[in-house]
Every structure is written in C-alpha cells, then in structure tokens.
CSV table of C-alpha atoms in Angstrom, one decimal:
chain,number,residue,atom,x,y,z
A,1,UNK,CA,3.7,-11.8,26.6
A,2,UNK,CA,3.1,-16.2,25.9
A,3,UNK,CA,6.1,-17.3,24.8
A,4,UNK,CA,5.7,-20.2,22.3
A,5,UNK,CA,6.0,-23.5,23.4
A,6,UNK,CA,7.7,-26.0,20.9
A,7,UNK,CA,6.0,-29.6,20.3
A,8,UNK,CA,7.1,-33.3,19.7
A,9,UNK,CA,9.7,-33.3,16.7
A,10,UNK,CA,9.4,-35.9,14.5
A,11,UNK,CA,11.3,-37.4,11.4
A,12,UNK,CA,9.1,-39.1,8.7
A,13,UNK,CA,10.7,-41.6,6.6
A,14,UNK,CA,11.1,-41.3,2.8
A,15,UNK,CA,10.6,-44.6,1.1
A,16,UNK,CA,10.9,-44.6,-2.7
A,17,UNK,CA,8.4,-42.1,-3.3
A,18,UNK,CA,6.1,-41.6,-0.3
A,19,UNK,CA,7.0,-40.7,3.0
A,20,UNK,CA,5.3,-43.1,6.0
A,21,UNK,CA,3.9,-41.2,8.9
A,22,UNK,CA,1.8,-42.6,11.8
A,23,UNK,CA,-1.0,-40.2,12.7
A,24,UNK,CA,0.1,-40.3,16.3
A,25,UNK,CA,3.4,-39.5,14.9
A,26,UNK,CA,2.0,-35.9,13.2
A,27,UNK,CA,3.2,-33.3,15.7
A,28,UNK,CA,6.5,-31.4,15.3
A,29,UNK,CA,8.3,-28.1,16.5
A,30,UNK,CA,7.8,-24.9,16.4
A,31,UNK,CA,8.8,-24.3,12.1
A,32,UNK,CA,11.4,-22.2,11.6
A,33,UNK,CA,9.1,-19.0,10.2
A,34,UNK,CA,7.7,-19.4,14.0
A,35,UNK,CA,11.5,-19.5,15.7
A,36,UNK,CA,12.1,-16.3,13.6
A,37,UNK,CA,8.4,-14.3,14.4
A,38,UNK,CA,6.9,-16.0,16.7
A,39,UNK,CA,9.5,-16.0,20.3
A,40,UNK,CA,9.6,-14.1,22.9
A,41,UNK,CA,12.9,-12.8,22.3
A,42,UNK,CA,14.1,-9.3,21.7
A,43,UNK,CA,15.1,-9.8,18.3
A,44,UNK,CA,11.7,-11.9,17.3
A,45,UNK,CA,9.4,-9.1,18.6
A,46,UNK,CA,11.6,-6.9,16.4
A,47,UNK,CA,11.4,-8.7,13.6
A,48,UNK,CA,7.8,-9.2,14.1
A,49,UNK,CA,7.0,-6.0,14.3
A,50,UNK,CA,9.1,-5.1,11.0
A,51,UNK,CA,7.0,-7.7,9.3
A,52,UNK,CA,3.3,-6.0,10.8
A,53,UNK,CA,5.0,-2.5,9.7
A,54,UNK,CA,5.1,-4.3,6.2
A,55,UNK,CA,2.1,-5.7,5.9
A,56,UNK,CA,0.4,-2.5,6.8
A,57,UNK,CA,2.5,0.6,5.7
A,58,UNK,CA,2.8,1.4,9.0
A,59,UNK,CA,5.2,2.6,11.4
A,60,UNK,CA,5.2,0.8,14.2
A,61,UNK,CA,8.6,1.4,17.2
A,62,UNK,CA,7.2,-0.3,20.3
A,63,UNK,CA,7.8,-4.2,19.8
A,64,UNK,CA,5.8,-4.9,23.1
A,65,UNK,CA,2.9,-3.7,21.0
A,66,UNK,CA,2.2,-6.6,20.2
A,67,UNK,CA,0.7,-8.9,22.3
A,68,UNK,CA,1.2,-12.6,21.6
A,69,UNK,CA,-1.4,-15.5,21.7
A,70,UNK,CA,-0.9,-18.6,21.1
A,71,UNK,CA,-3.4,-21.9,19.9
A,72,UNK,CA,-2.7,-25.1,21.0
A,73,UNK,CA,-4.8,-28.3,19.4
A,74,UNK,CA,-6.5,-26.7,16.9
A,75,UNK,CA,-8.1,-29.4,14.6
A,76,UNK,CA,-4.6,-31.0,13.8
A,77,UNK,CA,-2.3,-31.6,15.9
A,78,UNK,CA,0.5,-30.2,12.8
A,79,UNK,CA,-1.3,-26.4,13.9
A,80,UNK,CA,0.4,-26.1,17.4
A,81,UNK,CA,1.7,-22.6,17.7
A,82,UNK,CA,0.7,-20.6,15.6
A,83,UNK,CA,1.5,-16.8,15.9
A,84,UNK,CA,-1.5,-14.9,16.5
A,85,UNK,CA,-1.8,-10.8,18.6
A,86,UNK,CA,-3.7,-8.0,18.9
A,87,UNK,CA,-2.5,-4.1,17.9
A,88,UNK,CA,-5.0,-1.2,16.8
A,89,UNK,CA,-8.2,-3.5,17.7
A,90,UNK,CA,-7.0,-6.3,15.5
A,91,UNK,CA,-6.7,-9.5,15.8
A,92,UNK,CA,-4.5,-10.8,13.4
A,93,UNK,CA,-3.0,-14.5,13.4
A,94,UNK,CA,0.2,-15.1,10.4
A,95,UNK,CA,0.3,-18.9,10.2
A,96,UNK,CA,3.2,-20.3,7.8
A,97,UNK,CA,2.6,-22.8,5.1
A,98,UNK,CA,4.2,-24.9,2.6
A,99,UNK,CA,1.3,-26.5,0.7
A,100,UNK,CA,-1.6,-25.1,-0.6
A,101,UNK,CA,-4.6,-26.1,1.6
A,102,UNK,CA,-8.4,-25.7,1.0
A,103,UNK,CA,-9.5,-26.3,4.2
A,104,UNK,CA,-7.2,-22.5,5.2
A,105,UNK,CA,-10.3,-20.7,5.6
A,106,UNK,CA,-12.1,-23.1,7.5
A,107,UNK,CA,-8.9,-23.4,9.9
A,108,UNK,CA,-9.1,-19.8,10.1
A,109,UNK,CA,-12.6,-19.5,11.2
A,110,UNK,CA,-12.2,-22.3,13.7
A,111,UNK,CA,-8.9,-20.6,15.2
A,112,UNK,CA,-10.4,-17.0,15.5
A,113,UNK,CA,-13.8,-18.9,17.2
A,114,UNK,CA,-11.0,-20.0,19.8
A,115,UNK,CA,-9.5,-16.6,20.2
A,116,UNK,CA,-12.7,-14.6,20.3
A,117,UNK,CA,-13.7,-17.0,23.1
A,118,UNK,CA,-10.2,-15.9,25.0
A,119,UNK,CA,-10.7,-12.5,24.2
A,120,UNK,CA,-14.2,-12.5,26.1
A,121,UNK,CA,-13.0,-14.2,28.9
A,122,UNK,CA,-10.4,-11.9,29.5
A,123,UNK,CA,-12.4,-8.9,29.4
A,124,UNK,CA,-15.3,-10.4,31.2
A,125,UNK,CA,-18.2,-9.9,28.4
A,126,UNK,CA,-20.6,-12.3,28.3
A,127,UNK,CA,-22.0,-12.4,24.8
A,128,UNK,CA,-26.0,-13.9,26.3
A,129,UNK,CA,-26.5,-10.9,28.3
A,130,UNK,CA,-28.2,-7.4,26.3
A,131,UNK,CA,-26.0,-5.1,24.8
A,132,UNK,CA,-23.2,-4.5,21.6
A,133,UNK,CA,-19.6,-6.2,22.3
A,134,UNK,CA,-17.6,-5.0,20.2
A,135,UNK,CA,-14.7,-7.1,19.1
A,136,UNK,CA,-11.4,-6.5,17.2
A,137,UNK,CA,-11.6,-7.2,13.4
A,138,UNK,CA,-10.0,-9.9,12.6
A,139,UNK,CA,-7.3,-10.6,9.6
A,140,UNK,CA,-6.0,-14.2,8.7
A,141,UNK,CA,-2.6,-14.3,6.5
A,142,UNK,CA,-1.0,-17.1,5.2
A,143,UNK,CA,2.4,-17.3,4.4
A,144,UNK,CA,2.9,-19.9,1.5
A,145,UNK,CA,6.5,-21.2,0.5
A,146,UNK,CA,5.5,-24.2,-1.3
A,147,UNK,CA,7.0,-25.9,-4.3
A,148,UNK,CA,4.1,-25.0,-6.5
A,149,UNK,CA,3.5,-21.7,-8.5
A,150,UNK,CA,1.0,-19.6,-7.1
A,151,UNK,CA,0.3,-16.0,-7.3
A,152,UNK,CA,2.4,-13.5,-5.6
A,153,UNK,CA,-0.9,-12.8,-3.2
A,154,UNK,CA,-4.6,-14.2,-3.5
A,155,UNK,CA,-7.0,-14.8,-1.5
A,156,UNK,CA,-9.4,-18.2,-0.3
A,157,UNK,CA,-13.0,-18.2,1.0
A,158,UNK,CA,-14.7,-20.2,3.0
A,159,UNK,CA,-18.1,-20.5,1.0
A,160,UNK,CA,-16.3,-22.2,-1.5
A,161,UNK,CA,-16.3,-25.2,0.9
A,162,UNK,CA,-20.4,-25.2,2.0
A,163,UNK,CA,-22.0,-28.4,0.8
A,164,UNK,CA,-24.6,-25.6,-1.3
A,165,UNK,CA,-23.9,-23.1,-3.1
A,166,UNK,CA,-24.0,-19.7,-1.3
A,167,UNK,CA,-24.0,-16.8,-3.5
A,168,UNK,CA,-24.9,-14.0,-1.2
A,169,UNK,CA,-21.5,-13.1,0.6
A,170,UNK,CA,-23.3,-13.6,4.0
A,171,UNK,CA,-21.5,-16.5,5.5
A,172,UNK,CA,-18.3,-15.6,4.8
A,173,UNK,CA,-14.4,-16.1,6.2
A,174,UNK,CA,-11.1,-15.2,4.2
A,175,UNK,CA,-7.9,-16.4,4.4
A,176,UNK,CA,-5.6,-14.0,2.9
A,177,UNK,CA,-2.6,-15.6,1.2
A,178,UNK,CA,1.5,-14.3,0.8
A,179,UNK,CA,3.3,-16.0,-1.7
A,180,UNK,CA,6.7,-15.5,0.2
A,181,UNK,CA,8.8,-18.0,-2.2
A,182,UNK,CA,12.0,-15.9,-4.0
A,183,UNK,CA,11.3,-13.7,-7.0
A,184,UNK,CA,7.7,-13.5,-6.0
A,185,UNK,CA,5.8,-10.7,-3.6
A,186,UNK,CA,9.3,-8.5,-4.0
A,187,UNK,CA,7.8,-5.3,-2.9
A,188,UNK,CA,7.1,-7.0,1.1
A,189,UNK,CA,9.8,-8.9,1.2
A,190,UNK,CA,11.6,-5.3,0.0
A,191,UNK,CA,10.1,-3.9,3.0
A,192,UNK,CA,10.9,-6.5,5.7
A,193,UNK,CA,14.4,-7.7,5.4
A,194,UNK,CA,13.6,-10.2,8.0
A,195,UNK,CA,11.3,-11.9,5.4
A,196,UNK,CA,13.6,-11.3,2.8
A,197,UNK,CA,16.4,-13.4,4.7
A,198,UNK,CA,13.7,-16.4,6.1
A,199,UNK,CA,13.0,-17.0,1.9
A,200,UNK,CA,16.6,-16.7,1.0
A,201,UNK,CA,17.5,-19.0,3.7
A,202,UNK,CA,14.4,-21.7,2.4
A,203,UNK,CA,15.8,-21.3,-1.2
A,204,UNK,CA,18.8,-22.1,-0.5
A,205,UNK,CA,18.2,-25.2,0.8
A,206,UNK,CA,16.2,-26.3,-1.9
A,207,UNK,CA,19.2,-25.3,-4.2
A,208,UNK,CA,21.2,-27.2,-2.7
A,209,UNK,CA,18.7,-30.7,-2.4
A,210,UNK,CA,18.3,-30.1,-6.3
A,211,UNK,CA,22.0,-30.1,-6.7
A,212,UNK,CA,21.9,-33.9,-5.4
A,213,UNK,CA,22.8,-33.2,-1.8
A,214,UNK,CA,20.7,-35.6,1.1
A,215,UNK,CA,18.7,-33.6,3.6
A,216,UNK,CA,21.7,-33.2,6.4
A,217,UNK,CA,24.3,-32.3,3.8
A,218,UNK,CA,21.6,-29.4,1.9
A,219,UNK,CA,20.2,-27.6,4.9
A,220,UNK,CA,24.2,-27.7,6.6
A,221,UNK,CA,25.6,-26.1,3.5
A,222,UNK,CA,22.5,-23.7,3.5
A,223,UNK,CA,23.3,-22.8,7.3
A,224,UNK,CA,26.9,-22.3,6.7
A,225,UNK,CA,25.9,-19.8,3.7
A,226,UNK,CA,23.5,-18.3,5.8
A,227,UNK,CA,26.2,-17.6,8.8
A,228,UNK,CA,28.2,-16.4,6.2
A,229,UNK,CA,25.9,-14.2,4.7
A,230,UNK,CA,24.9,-12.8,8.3
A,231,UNK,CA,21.6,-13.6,7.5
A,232,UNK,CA,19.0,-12.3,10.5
A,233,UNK,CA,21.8,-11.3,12.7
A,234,UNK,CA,23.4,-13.8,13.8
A,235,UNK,CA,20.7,-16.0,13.7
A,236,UNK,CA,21.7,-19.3,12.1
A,237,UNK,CA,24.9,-18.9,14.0
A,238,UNK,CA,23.6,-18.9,17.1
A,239,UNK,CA,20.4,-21.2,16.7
A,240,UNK,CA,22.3,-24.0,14.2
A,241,UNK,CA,21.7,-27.0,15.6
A,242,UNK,CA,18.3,-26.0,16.2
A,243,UNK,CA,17.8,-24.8,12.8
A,244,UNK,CA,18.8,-28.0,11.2
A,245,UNK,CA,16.5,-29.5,13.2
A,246,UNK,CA,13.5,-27.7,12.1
A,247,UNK,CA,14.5,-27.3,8.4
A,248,UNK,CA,14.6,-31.3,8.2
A,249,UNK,CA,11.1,-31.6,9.7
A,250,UNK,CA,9.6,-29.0,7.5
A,251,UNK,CA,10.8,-30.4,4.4
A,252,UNK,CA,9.9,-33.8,5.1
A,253,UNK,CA,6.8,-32.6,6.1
A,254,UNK,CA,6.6,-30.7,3.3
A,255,UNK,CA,6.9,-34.0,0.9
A,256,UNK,CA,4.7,-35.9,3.1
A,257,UNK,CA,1.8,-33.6,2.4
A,258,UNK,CA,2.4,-33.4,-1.3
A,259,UNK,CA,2.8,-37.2,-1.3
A,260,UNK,CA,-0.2,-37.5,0.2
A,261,UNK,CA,-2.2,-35.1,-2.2
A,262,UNK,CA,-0.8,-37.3,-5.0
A,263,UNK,CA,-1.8,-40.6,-3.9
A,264,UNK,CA,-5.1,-39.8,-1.6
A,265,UNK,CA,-4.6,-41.7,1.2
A,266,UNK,CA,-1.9,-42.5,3.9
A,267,UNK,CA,-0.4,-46.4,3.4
A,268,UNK,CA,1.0,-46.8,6.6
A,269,UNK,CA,4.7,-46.8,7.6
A,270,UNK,CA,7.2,-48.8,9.2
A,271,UNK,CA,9.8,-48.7,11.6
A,272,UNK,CA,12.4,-46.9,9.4
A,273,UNK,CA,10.8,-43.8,9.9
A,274,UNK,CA,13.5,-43.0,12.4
A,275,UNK,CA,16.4,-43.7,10.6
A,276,UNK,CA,16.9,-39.7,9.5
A,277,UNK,CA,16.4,-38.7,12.8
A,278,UNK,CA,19.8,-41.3,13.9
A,279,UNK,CA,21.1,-40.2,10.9
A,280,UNK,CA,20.9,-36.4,12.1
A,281,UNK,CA,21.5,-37.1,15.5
A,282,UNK,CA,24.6,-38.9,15.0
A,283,UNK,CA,26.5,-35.9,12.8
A,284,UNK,CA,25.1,-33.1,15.6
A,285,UNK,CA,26.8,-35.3,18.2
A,286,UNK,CA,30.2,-35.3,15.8
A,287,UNK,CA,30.1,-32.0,15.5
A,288,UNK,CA,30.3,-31.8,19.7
A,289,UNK,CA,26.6,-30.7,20.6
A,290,UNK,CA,25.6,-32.3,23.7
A,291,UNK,CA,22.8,-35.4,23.7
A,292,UNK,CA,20.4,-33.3,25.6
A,293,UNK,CA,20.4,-30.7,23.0
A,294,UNK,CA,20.3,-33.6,20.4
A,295,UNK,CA,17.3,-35.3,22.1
A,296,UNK,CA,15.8,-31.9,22.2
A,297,UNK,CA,16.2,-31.2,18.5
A,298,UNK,CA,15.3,-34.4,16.8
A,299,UNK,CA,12.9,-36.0,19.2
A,300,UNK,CA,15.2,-39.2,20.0
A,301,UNK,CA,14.6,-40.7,23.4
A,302,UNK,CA,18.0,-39.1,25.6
A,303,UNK,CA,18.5,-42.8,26.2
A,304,UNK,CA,18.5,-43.4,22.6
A,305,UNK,CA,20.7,-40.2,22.0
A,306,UNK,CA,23.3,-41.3,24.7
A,307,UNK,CA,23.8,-45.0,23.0
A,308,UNK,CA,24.9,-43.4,19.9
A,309,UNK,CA,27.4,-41.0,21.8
A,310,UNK,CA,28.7,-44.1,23.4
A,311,UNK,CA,28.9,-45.5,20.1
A,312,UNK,CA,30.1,-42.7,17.9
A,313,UNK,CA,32.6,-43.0,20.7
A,314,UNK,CA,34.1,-45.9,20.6
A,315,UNK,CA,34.5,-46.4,16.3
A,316,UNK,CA,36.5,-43.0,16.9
C-alpha cells in the first residue's frame, strides 16, 4: 500500500476580484476529499472502500483490497496525488474537482497511459514482443463540488477535443462525472455516509462565507459544527488544524480557477499573496498548535512561522 505524499501548500491572494498566483506557486496539499479517501489509514481504506461499494452495488469487507497508486507530475503540477487502485481487474482512478474542466478526459487518458506503463512494468509484459496482454479495464470518475449547476451525473469525452471532427466512436476516452454538491446525486451519497459527511462538511463552509464570514472565521465555524456533528468519526477533531489548512487552499483555489475562466488569462501577482497564509498561521499559533505543525499546514518558512510566535508572544 503507497501512502500519499502531501505537496507544497500554498495561499493565493484575493485582490478585488481576482486572485494572483505565480505559476511556480501552483502546487498545494493533498485536498481534503484525498485526506478523507485517499491515506493509508485504517479509517481511509474504510471509507474508501464504502465509497467503491457505492459506486458499484457491491459488497466489498476487505479494505486492503484495494491497492493504492498514486501519480505524481501529471501535466499540472495542481494533479499531485490523485487516488487511483486496482480491485476485480479494474483500474479505477477518483480524482476530486471543483471546477468544471474540459481538458478531464484528456487528463484521464494521460494518467491511465502512466499507470498502464506501471502496471506492465510490474508484471514484466513487454507490450513489443508477440502475444495478447491483457490489461484491467479502466474507469475514470470525477467528483465535482463546484459552485456551478451541473447534473447530478454526466459524462465528458475526449473526441470532443480532436482538432477534426471524429464521428466514429473509435478514438475514444471518458471521464465519468459525480455531481457530489448537497441536494444533488442523493441516492450515492445515501449509500456512502462518508461522502455524505465530506459534502455536508463543504456546504457548510460555503454557508458560512455567504453569511459574510472571511475565510479563517467560515471554515473554523464549519469545523466546530462538524466536531459537533461527529462528522466522519472524529475526523475534524482530530485532523483540525490540518483541515483548516486544506479547506483554505481549496477554496482559494477554487476562486482562482473561476477567476481565471472569467478573465482568460493570468495578470500576475504581487507579494501579498501571503498575507492569508500569516493571517492563518498567526490564529493556529493562538490557539496553541506548535510552529512546526503551522509551517506544515500553511507552507510558511519554520523561520517565518517562529517570528510570528515570537511576536504573537510578546503583544500578549
């Protein structure tokens, strides 16, 4: 079993109405869909199996039945870690998603292409000498939980990308899509309570932002509900800091991309771009959390992180 590596976290500035982010600048950890399916904890591979059970009508009881991949590098460097395994001759790869990207199928194509490679290096088969390999059949889902309305389920192709027009189905990938958002796809998220507590959890904090709270103050309040709630055992409890720290980077990533749809092309950014990422570090460090955990979950420099505890320090 891999167990999933997180990657750089960043914080992107919001400034008026677009959000400034180097291209250097566009990695970030593990999101939180990945914390909650995607580890190699006992209660991930639980909860990842409830969600495969789901998605298949099957019934499933040995979470080490799945095996976990991971992909590292894939196109963009925003794709790190992405959950990916094979079960019944399948290989089957969820990723997460909060906008609604053509280019999924294409991903899709180029991530199997890397994990079929994998797959025949592992088992020795050398696709140039004679005779069949067989290979397991792949399935791509997407999990959307954007801000836009979209279907409870649809799916995306990747002809509708070629340059010409191909009509005859030959050339063909698929990227399956979940709209996981509340009130929509109520029969899986029924099915996998897991699921069911991830969207509560995401619409909660959304709530809250529309209510007029800043970032911190929204996804805080939404953790504190969440605890209260019990949501995924424990969970938010146990992983808050961590949480917060995720939840922040997905949203602003989230505007970032829909900022960037709107206008077309990226402007640039300035050195503000950090200021959330103080902003956040500085309340985790009030609340006690050490500045080693606070580097770790908002990307500061340590250096950086122990200044500020120096500093919270001595206003105190």
């Amino acid at each position: 079993m891999t167990i999933l590596n997180s990657t750089e976290y960043y914080i992107c500035m919001i400034n008026e109405k677009r959000n400034f982010l180097p291209l250097s600048h566009r990695e970030y950890k593990d999101r939180l869909f990945k914390a909650i399916f995607g580890r190699d904890t006992e209660e991930s591979k639980r909860w990842r199996l409830e969600l495969y059970n789901a998605l298949n009508d099957s019934h499933y009881t040995d979470p080490d039945a799945l095996k976990v991949n991971t992909i590292e590098n894939v196109i963009y460097i925003t794709m790190h870690n992405d959950i990916s395994f094979l079960i019944d001759d399948q290989m089957v790869l969820y990723e997460q998603q909060s906008s609604c990207n053509k280019n999924m199928p294409l991903r899709g194509f180029l991530y199997f292409s890397q994990l079929y490679q994998e797959y025949l290096t592992e088992n020795k088969k050398d696709p140039c000498r004679n005779g069949e390999i067989k290979i397991p059949t792949p399935k791509f889902i997407v999990f959307y939980n954007g801000l836009k309305n979209l279907p409870d389920e649809f799916s995306m192709k990747l002809s509708d990308s070629f340059m010409q027009e191909d009509k005859t189905g030959a050339y063909e990938w698929t990227a399956f899509v979940k709209n996981i958002n509340k009130n929509h796809d109520q029969a899986l998220q029924k099915k996998c309570e897991p699921l069911y507590h991830y969207s509560k959890f995401v619409d909660m904090v959304r709530t809250n932002l529309k209510k007029g709270m800043n970032d911190y103050e929204a996804i805080n309040k939404a953790v504190d509900e969440a605890i209260k709630a019990n949501l995924l055992d424990g969970f938010f409890k146990r992983q808050k800091a961590e949480v917060v720290g995720m939840i922040l980077t997905e949203f602003n990533q989230e505007i970032y991309e829909e900022n960037v749809r709107e206008d077309g092309y990226l402007e640039g950014y300035d050195d503000g771009r950090t200021e959330k990422a103080v902003e956040a570090a500085e309340n985790f460090l009030r609340e006690g959390d050490s500045a080693e955990k606070v580097a770790r979950c908002t990307g500061l420099p340590l250096e950086k992180v122990q200044e500020l505890a120096k500093s919270i320090s001595i206003r105190s």
